[in-house]
Amino acid sequence: MDPTRIAFEKRGTGRPLVLLHGLGDRRQSWSAVVPRLAGDYRVFCVDLPGFGRTPAPRPGEPYDIVSMTDAVESFCRFHGLERPHVAGNSLGGSISLELGVRGVAGSVTVFSPAGFSDSLGRWGLRAVGAFANLAARVPMPVKERLASTRPARALARVALRGDPSSPQAKATHFSVRGLQEGAPFIRMIPRIAEYDFTARPIDCPVTIAWGDHDRTLLPSSAEHAHRRVPTARMVSLVGSGHIPMTDDPVSVAEHIKWTCRSADLGHRRHAHLAGGRA
Protein backbone atom coordinates (compact mmCIF):
# COMPACT_ATOMS: atom_id res chain seq x y z
CA MET A 1 0.00 0.00 0.00
CA ASP A 2 1.10 3.56 -0.75
CA PRO A 3 2.27 4.82 2.69
CA THR A 4 1.00 8.32 1.91
CA ARG A 5 -2.55 6.94 2.06
CA ILE A 6 -2.24 5.74 5.65
CA ALA A 7 -4.05 8.16 7.97
CA PHE A 8 -2.39 9.00 11.27
CA GLU A 9 -2.07 11.55 14.04
CA LYS A 10 1.24 12.65 15.53
CA ARG A 11 1.81 14.08 18.98
CA GLY A 12 4.75 14.64 21.29
CA THR A 13 8.52 14.65 20.88
CA GLY A 14 11.26 12.09 21.37
CA ARG A 15 11.92 8.65 20.01
CA PRO A 16 9.06 7.47 17.74
CA LEU A 17 6.32 5.22 19.10
CA VAL A 18 3.74 3.71 16.72
CA LEU A 19 0.33 2.64 18.08
CA LEU A 20 -1.79 0.08 16.20
CA HIS A 21 -5.47 -0.59 16.91
CA GLY A 22 -7.48 -3.81 16.67
CA LEU A 23 -9.83 -5.27 14.06
CA GLY A 24 -12.80 -3.03 13.32
CA ASP A 25 -11.36 -0.22 15.42
CA ARG A 26 -9.49 2.99 14.57
CA ARG A 27 -6.72 5.16 15.93
CA GLN A 28 -9.06 6.93 18.37
CA SER A 29 -9.08 3.78 20.51
CA TRP A 30 -5.78 5.07 21.94
CA SER A 31 -7.15 8.53 22.83
CA ALA A 32 -6.97 8.02 26.60
CA VAL A 33 -3.43 6.61 26.38
CA VAL A 34 -1.70 9.07 24.03
CA PRO A 35 -1.54 12.02 26.50
CA ARG A 36 0.29 9.76 28.95
CA LEU A 37 2.93 8.91 26.32
CA ALA A 38 3.38 12.13 24.36
CA GLY A 39 5.51 13.74 27.06
CA ASP A 40 8.26 11.18 26.43
CA TYR A 41 7.76 9.95 22.87
CA ARG A 42 6.79 11.13 19.40
CA VAL A 43 3.57 9.16 19.13
CA PHE A 44 2.13 8.06 15.78
CA CYS A 45 -1.46 6.79 16.02
CA VAL A 46 -2.21 4.91 12.80
CA ASP A 47 -5.43 3.88 11.07
CA LEU A 48 -4.70 0.42 9.67
CA PRO A 49 -5.69 -0.27 6.03
CA GLY A 50 -9.47 -0.51 5.73
CA PHE A 51 -10.23 1.21 9.04
CA GLY A 52 -10.70 4.79 10.17
CA ARG A 53 -9.62 7.05 7.31
CA THR A 54 -7.20 4.64 5.63
CA PRO A 55 -8.63 2.94 2.53
CA ALA A 56 -8.61 -0.83 2.18
CA PRO A 57 -6.76 -2.62 -0.61
CA ARG A 58 -8.88 -3.20 -3.68
CA PRO A 59 -10.71 -6.55 -4.02
CA GLY A 60 -8.27 -9.19 -5.22
CA GLU A 61 -5.25 -7.49 -3.66
CA PRO A 62 -3.56 -9.14 -0.65
CA TYR A 63 -5.33 -8.27 2.59
CA ASP A 64 -4.10 -10.19 5.60
CA ILE A 65 -1.70 -9.80 8.49
CA VAL A 66 1.35 -10.07 6.22
CA SER A 67 0.12 -7.29 3.92
CA MET A 68 -0.89 -5.20 6.95
CA THR A 69 2.62 -5.61 8.36
CA ASP A 70 4.09 -4.65 4.99
CA ALA A 71 1.94 -1.49 5.01
CA VAL A 72 3.07 -0.42 8.50
CA GLU A 73 6.71 -1.16 7.67
CA SER A 74 6.39 1.02 4.54
CA PHE A 75 4.77 3.74 6.65
CA CYS A 76 7.70 3.70 9.09
CA ARG A 77 10.24 3.82 6.28
CA PHE A 78 8.42 6.66 4.49
CA HIS A 79 8.35 8.78 7.65
CA GLY A 80 11.97 8.01 8.52
CA LEU A 81 11.13 6.09 11.69
CA GLU A 82 14.22 4.02 12.46
CA ARG A 83 13.42 1.11 14.76
CA PRO A 84 10.44 2.82 16.41
CA HIS A 85 8.82 1.47 19.52
CA VAL A 86 5.59 -0.30 18.51
CA ALA A 87 2.51 -1.13 20.56
CA GLY A 88 -0.67 -2.81 19.40
CA ASN A 89 -3.97 -4.31 20.51
CA SER A 90 -5.49 -7.52 19.08
CA LEU A 91 -4.85 -7.38 15.30
CA GLY A 92 -2.48 -4.49 15.93
CA GLY A 93 -0.67 -6.66 18.46
CA SER A 94 -0.07 -9.37 15.86
CA ILE A 95 1.31 -6.79 13.43
CA SER A 96 3.55 -5.40 16.18
CA LEU A 97 5.02 -8.84 16.88
CA GLU A 98 5.62 -9.42 13.17
CA LEU A 99 7.42 -6.06 12.99
CA GLY A 100 9.55 -7.26 15.89
CA VAL A 101 10.41 -10.45 14.01
CA ARG A 102 11.42 -8.39 10.97
CA GLY A 103 13.73 -6.20 13.03
CA VAL A 104 11.67 -3.09 12.26
CA ALA A 105 10.62 -2.40 15.88
CA GLY A 106 12.91 -1.19 18.64
CA SER A 107 10.52 -2.59 21.24
CA VAL A 108 7.15 -4.33 21.13
CA THR A 109 4.27 -4.04 23.61
CA VAL A 110 1.11 -5.95 22.79
CA PHE A 111 -2.29 -6.30 24.41
CA SER A 112 -4.31 -9.48 23.69
CA PRO A 113 -2.62 -10.13 20.32
CA ALA A 114 -4.33 -12.40 17.80
CA GLY A 115 -2.54 -15.54 16.68
CA PHE A 116 -2.39 -17.57 19.90
CA SER A 117 -5.89 -19.06 20.16
CA ASP A 118 -6.50 -22.77 20.66
CA SER A 119 -8.88 -24.78 18.45
CA LEU A 120 -11.93 -23.64 20.43
CA GLY A 121 -10.89 -20.01 20.11
CA ARG A 122 -10.40 -20.38 16.37
CA TRP A 123 -13.83 -21.94 16.08
CA GLY A 124 -15.25 -18.92 17.88
CA LEU A 125 -13.53 -16.52 15.46
CA ARG A 126 -14.84 -18.48 12.48
CA ALA A 127 -18.33 -18.34 14.00
CA VAL A 128 -18.04 -14.56 14.31
CA GLY A 129 -17.02 -14.43 10.66
CA ALA A 130 -20.01 -16.53 9.61
CA PHE A 131 -22.35 -14.33 11.63
CA ALA A 132 -20.82 -11.19 10.10
CA ASN A 133 -21.41 -12.55 6.60
CA LEU A 134 -25.05 -13.21 7.44
CA ALA A 135 -25.43 -9.77 9.01
CA ALA A 136 -24.03 -8.17 5.86
CA ARG A 137 -27.22 -9.19 4.04
CA VAL A 138 -29.47 -7.41 6.53
CA PRO A 139 -30.46 -3.83 5.61
CA MET A 140 -28.40 -1.24 7.50
CA PRO A 141 -31.37 0.47 9.25
CA VAL A 142 -32.44 -2.91 10.66
CA LYS A 143 -28.90 -3.65 11.88
CA GLU A 144 -28.67 -0.26 13.55
CA ARG A 145 -31.96 -0.76 15.37
CA LEU A 146 -30.93 -4.23 16.54
CA ALA A 147 -27.53 -2.99 17.75
CA SER A 148 -29.22 -0.31 19.86
CA THR A 149 -31.46 -2.76 21.73
CA ARG A 150 -30.79 -3.47 25.40
CA PRO A 151 -29.70 -7.13 24.87
CA ALA A 152 -27.28 -6.17 22.08
CA ARG A 153 -25.72 -3.40 24.15
CA ALA A 154 -25.42 -5.74 27.14
CA LEU A 155 -23.67 -8.31 24.95
CA ALA A 156 -21.28 -5.64 23.67
CA ARG A 157 -20.37 -4.64 27.22
CA VAL A 158 -19.69 -8.26 28.18
CA ALA A 159 -17.63 -8.92 25.05
CA LEU A 160 -15.56 -5.74 25.04
CA ARG A 161 -15.28 -4.32 28.57
CA GLY A 162 -13.54 -5.70 31.61
CA ASP A 163 -16.34 -4.61 33.95
CA PRO A 164 -19.61 -4.55 31.99
CA SER A 165 -21.42 -2.90 34.91
CA SER A 166 -19.10 0.09 35.21
CA PRO A 167 -20.40 3.58 34.34
CA GLN A 168 -17.64 3.88 31.73
CA ALA A 169 -18.99 0.80 29.92
CA LYS A 170 -22.50 2.20 29.62
CA ALA A 171 -21.96 3.71 26.16
CA THR A 172 -20.35 0.58 24.70
CA HIS A 173 -22.11 -0.85 21.67
CA PHE A 174 -21.33 -2.88 18.56
CA SER A 175 -20.59 -0.85 15.45
CA VAL A 176 -22.53 -2.28 12.49
CA ARG A 177 -21.10 0.03 9.82
CA GLY A 178 -18.46 -2.57 9.02
CA LEU A 179 -21.04 -5.31 8.48
CA GLN A 180 -21.50 -4.82 4.75
CA GLU A 181 -20.60 -7.20 1.93
CA GLY A 182 -16.92 -6.89 1.06
CA ALA A 183 -16.23 -4.60 4.04
CA PRO A 184 -12.72 -4.73 5.56
CA PHE A 185 -13.96 -6.35 8.79
CA ILE A 186 -15.60 -9.18 6.86
CA ARG A 187 -12.57 -9.60 4.60
CA MET A 188 -10.13 -9.74 7.50
CA ILE A 189 -11.80 -11.87 10.14
CA PRO A 190 -11.30 -15.24 8.36
CA ARG A 191 -7.63 -14.31 7.89
CA ILE A 192 -7.31 -13.66 11.61
CA ALA A 193 -9.12 -16.90 12.46
CA GLU A 194 -6.53 -18.85 10.45
CA TYR A 195 -3.51 -16.79 11.52
CA ASP A 196 -1.10 -18.50 13.87
CA PHE A 197 1.93 -16.67 15.21
CA THR A 198 4.90 -19.00 14.76
CA ALA A 199 7.83 -18.96 17.16
CA ARG A 200 10.73 -16.92 15.78
CA PRO A 201 13.41 -14.78 17.42
CA ILE A 202 12.53 -11.16 18.23
CA ASP A 203 15.64 -9.08 18.81
CA CYS A 204 14.16 -6.39 21.04
CA PRO A 205 12.33 -6.14 24.38
CA VAL A 206 8.78 -7.54 24.24
CA THR A 207 5.88 -7.23 26.67
CA ILE A 208 2.74 -9.33 26.16
CA ALA A 209 -0.19 -8.20 28.31
CA TRP A 210 -3.61 -9.83 28.60
CA GLY A 211 -6.73 -8.58 30.31
CA ASP A 212 -7.86 -11.19 32.82
CA HIS A 213 -11.47 -10.38 31.82
CA ASP A 214 -10.87 -10.64 28.07
CA ARG A 215 -13.85 -12.53 26.66
CA THR A 216 -12.90 -12.08 22.99
CA LEU A 217 -9.41 -13.63 22.94
CA LEU A 218 -9.33 -15.61 26.16
CA PRO A 219 -6.55 -15.04 28.74
CA SER A 220 -5.54 -18.71 28.41
CA SER A 221 -4.05 -17.70 25.05
CA ALA A 222 -1.28 -16.00 27.02
CA GLU A 223 0.14 -19.44 27.83
CA HIS A 224 0.57 -20.17 24.11
CA ALA A 225 2.10 -16.72 23.63
CA HIS A 226 4.64 -17.31 26.39
CA ARG A 227 5.73 -20.61 24.83
CA ARG A 228 6.21 -19.02 21.40
CA VAL A 229 7.82 -15.80 22.64
CA PRO A 230 9.72 -17.10 25.69
CA THR A 231 11.79 -13.93 26.09
CA ALA A 232 8.69 -11.76 26.50
CA ARG A 233 7.72 -10.12 29.76
CA MET A 234 4.23 -11.45 30.52
CA VAL A 235 1.65 -9.26 32.26
CA SER A 236 -1.90 -9.87 33.48
CA LEU A 237 -4.07 -6.74 33.39
CA VAL A 238 -6.40 -7.19 36.35
CA GLY A 239 -9.95 -6.11 35.58
CA SER A 240 -9.35 -5.34 31.90
CA GLY A 241 -11.16 -6.78 28.90
CA HIS A 242 -10.16 -7.09 25.26
CA ILE A 243 -9.55 -3.36 24.77
CA PRO A 244 -7.57 -2.35 27.87
CA MET A 245 -6.87 1.13 26.49
CA THR A 246 -10.45 2.01 27.49
CA ASP A 247 -10.57 -0.06 30.69
CA ASP A 248 -7.24 0.97 32.19
CA PRO A 249 -5.33 3.55 30.12
CA VAL A 250 -2.96 4.30 33.01
CA SER A 251 -1.66 0.72 33.22
CA VAL A 252 -1.51 0.42 29.42
CA ALA A 253 0.65 3.54 29.19
CA GLU A 254 2.92 2.39 32.02
CA HIS A 255 3.55 -1.02 30.44
CA ILE A 256 4.35 0.60 27.10
CA LYS A 257 6.78 2.97 28.83
CA TRP A 258 8.40 0.09 30.70
CA THR A 259 9.15 -1.76 27.46
CA CYS A 260 10.33 1.41 25.73
CA ARG A 261 12.66 2.30 28.60
CA SER A 262 14.09 -1.21 28.60
CA ALA A 263 14.93 -0.87 24.91
CA ASP A 264 16.28 2.67 25.29
CA LEU A 265 18.53 1.60 28.16
CA GLY A 266 19.93 -1.25 26.08
CA HIS A 267 20.45 1.11 23.13
CA ARG A 268 22.38 3.62 25.28
CA ARG A 269 24.49 0.86 26.83
CA HIS A 270 25.36 -0.49 23.37
CA ALA A 271 26.26 3.01 22.14
CA HIS A 272 28.47 3.58 25.21
CA LEU A 273 30.32 0.30 24.70
CA ALA A 274 30.77 1.03 21.00
CA GLY A 275 32.16 4.47 21.85
CA GLY A 276 34.58 2.95 24.33
CA ARG A 277 35.89 0.49 21.74
CA ALA A 278 36.40 3.33 19.27
XYZ file of C-alpha atoms in Angstrom:
278
model
C 0.000 0.000 0.000
C 1.096 3.563 -0.746
C 2.274 4.819 2.689
C 1.004 8.316 1.915
C -2.554 6.942 2.059
C -2.239 5.737 5.653
C -4.049 8.157 7.968
C -2.390 9.004 11.271
C -2.070 11.555 14.040
C 1.237 12.646 15.534
C 1.805 14.079 18.980
C 4.748 14.643 21.294
C 8.521 14.651 20.884
C 11.260 12.093 21.371
C 11.920 8.649 20.006
C 9.062 7.471 17.745
C 6.322 5.215 19.095
C 3.744 3.710 16.717
C 0.334 2.637 18.083
C -1.785 0.076 16.197
C -5.471 -0.591 16.910
C -7.482 -3.814 16.673
C -9.833 -5.269 14.062
C -12.803 -3.033 13.321
C -11.360 -0.222 15.419
C -9.485 2.986 14.570
C -6.720 5.163 15.927
C -9.060 6.930 18.366
C -9.082 3.776 20.506
C -5.777 5.072 21.938
C -7.150 8.530 22.826
C -6.972 8.024 26.596
C -3.431 6.612 26.381
C -1.702 9.074 24.035
C -1.544 12.024 26.495
C 0.285 9.762 28.947
C 2.933 8.909 26.321
C 3.375 12.127 24.359
C 5.511 13.737 27.058
C 8.264 11.182 26.433
C 7.759 9.952 22.872
C 6.793 11.133 19.396
C 3.567 9.156 19.133
C 2.131 8.064 15.784
C -1.461 6.790 16.023
C -2.210 4.910 12.804
C -5.431 3.883 11.066
C -4.700 0.419 9.667
C -5.689 -0.270 6.025
C -9.469 -0.507 5.732
C -10.234 1.209 9.041
C -10.697 4.789 10.166
C -9.620 7.045 7.314
C -7.201 4.644 5.631
C -8.627 2.945 2.527
C -8.611 -0.831 2.180
C -6.755 -2.620 -0.610
C -8.879 -3.201 -3.677
C -10.713 -6.551 -4.020
C -8.275 -9.185 -5.222
C -5.253 -7.486 -3.661
C -3.556 -9.137 -0.648
C -5.331 -8.271 2.586
C -4.101 -10.186 5.599
C -1.699 -9.799 8.488
C 1.347 -10.067 6.224
C 0.116 -7.290 3.921
C -0.889 -5.196 6.946
C 2.622 -5.614 8.362
C 4.089 -4.646 4.986
C 1.944 -1.490 5.015
C 3.069 -0.423 8.498
C 6.707 -1.163 7.667
C 6.394 1.017 4.543
C 4.770 3.737 6.654
C 7.699 3.696 9.088
C 10.238 3.815 6.276
C 8.418 6.659 4.492
C 8.352 8.781 7.653
C 11.966 8.013 8.523
C 11.132 6.086 11.693
C 14.221 4.024 12.456
C 13.422 1.115 14.760
C 10.443 2.818 16.407
C 8.816 1.468 19.516
C 5.592 -0.296 18.510
C 2.507 -1.133 20.564
C -0.673 -2.814 19.405
C -3.971 -4.307 20.509
C -5.494 -7.516 19.081
C -4.855 -7.377 15.299
C -2.482 -4.485 15.933
C -0.669 -6.661 18.460
C -0.070 -9.370 15.858
C 1.308 -6.793 13.430
C 3.549 -5.401 16.182
C 5.023 -8.836 16.883
C 5.620 -9.420 13.169
C 7.417 -6.061 12.988
C 9.550 -7.259 15.888
C 10.412 -10.452 14.007
C 11.416 -8.393 10.967
C 13.731 -6.199 13.030
C 11.671 -3.092 12.264
C 10.625 -2.405 15.880
C 12.913 -1.190 18.638
C 10.522 -2.591 21.244
C 7.149 -4.334 21.133
C 4.273 -4.038 23.613
C 1.109 -5.952 22.787
C -2.291 -6.298 24.407
C -4.306 -9.477 23.688
C -2.621 -10.127 20.323
C -4.334 -12.398 17.803
C -2.538 -15.544 16.681
C -2.394 -17.570 19.902
C -5.894 -19.062 20.156
C -6.503 -22.774 20.657
C -8.876 -24.785 18.453
C -11.927 -23.639 20.427
C -10.890 -20.008 20.110
C -10.398 -20.385 16.365
C -13.830 -21.938 16.076
C -15.245 -18.919 17.876
C -13.534 -16.524 15.461
C -14.841 -18.480 12.479
C -18.331 -18.344 14.003
C -18.043 -14.564 14.313
C -17.017 -14.433 10.661
C -20.012 -16.531 9.614
C -22.355 -14.327 11.634
C -20.815 -11.192 10.102
C -21.408 -12.547 6.600
C -25.049 -13.206 7.441
C -25.430 -9.766 9.011
C -24.033 -8.168 5.856
C -27.216 -9.188 4.039
C -29.475 -7.414 6.530
C -30.463 -3.826 5.612
C -28.399 -1.235 7.496
C -31.369 0.467 9.249
C -32.437 -2.909 10.655
C -28.902 -3.646 11.885
C -28.673 -0.264 13.553
C -31.958 -0.764 15.370
C -30.928 -4.232 16.544
C -27.526 -2.986 17.754
C -29.219 -0.312 19.862
C -31.458 -2.763 21.727
C -30.785 -3.467 25.395
C -29.702 -7.133 24.874
C -27.280 -6.170 22.084
C -25.723 -3.402 24.149
C -25.422 -5.737 27.141
C -23.667 -8.314 24.951
C -21.280 -5.635 23.668
C -20.366 -4.639 27.223
C -19.692 -8.256 28.179
C -17.627 -8.917 25.046
C -15.561 -5.735 25.044
C -15.284 -4.320 28.573
C -13.539 -5.705 31.614
C -16.338 -4.607 33.952
C -19.614 -4.552 31.986
C -21.424 -2.902 34.910
C -19.097 0.095 35.213
C -20.401 3.578 34.339
C -17.637 3.877 31.731
C -18.990 0.797 29.924
C -22.496 2.200 29.622
C -21.960 3.711 26.158
C -20.351 0.578 24.701
C -22.110 -0.850 21.669
C -21.326 -2.880 18.563
C -20.594 -0.847 15.446
C -22.529 -2.284 12.493
C -21.104 0.030 9.819
C -18.458 -2.571 9.016
C -21.037 -5.312 8.477
C -21.503 -4.824 4.748
C -20.598 -7.197 1.928
C -16.924 -6.885 1.063
C -16.229 -4.601 4.036
C -12.718 -4.726 5.556
C -13.956 -6.350 8.786
C -15.603 -9.183 6.858
C -12.572 -9.602 4.601
C -10.127 -9.736 7.505
C -11.802 -11.874 10.138
C -11.297 -15.235 8.357
C -7.631 -14.305 7.886
C -7.313 -13.658 11.607
C -9.121 -16.904 12.458
C -6.529 -18.852 10.454
C -3.509 -16.791 11.517
C -1.098 -18.495 13.871
C 1.935 -16.674 15.212
C 4.895 -19.005 14.761
C 7.828 -18.962 17.163
C 10.730 -16.922 15.781
C 13.410 -14.776 17.424
C 12.534 -11.159 18.229
C 15.642 -9.077 18.807
C 14.156 -6.387 21.044
C 12.332 -6.143 24.385
C 8.784 -7.544 24.237
C 5.880 -7.227 26.665
C 2.744 -9.334 26.160
C -0.186 -8.198 28.306
C -3.608 -9.825 28.596
C -6.727 -8.576 30.314
C -7.859 -11.190 32.819
C -11.471 -10.382 31.821
C -10.870 -10.639 28.070
C -13.854 -12.532 26.656
C -12.898 -12.079 22.989
C -9.409 -13.626 22.943
C -9.329 -15.611 26.164
C -6.553 -15.043 28.740
C -5.544 -18.710 28.411
C -4.048 -17.698 25.049
C -1.279 -15.996 27.022
C 0.144 -19.440 27.831
C 0.570 -20.169 24.111
C 2.097 -16.717 23.629
C 4.644 -17.314 26.388
C 5.728 -20.608 24.830
C 6.211 -19.019 21.401
C 7.825 -15.799 22.640
C 9.719 -17.103 25.695
C 11.793 -13.928 26.085
C 8.689 -11.759 26.498
C 7.719 -10.115 29.759
C 4.233 -11.453 30.524
C 1.649 -9.258 32.260
C -1.903 -9.871 33.484
C -4.074 -6.741 33.385
C -6.399 -7.189 36.348
C -9.951 -6.112 35.583
C -9.351 -5.341 31.901
C -11.157 -6.778 28.902
C -10.160 -7.087 25.259
C -9.554 -3.358 24.767
C -7.572 -2.351 27.870
C -6.873 1.134 26.493
C -10.445 2.010 27.490
C -10.575 -0.062 30.691
C -7.239 0.972 32.195
C -5.326 3.548 30.118
C -2.962 4.301 33.007
C -1.658 0.721 33.215
C -1.509 0.422 29.425
C 0.655 3.537 29.185
C 2.918 2.389 32.022
C 3.550 -1.016 30.438
C 4.353 0.605 27.099
C 6.775 2.974 28.825
C 8.400 0.089 30.704
C 9.149 -1.758 27.464
C 10.333 1.410 25.732
C 12.660 2.300 28.602
C 14.089 -1.210 28.597
C 14.933 -0.866 24.907
C 16.282 2.670 25.286
C 18.534 1.602 28.161
C 19.931 -1.250 26.081
C 20.448 1.113 23.133
C 22.378 3.618 25.276
C 24.494 0.860 26.828
C 25.356 -0.494 23.369
C 26.264 3.010 22.144
C 28.470 3.583 25.210
C 30.325 0.304 24.699
C 30.769 1.026 21.003
C 32.165 4.473 21.847
C 34.579 2.950 24.332
C 35.888 0.488 21.745
C 36.397 3.335 19.273
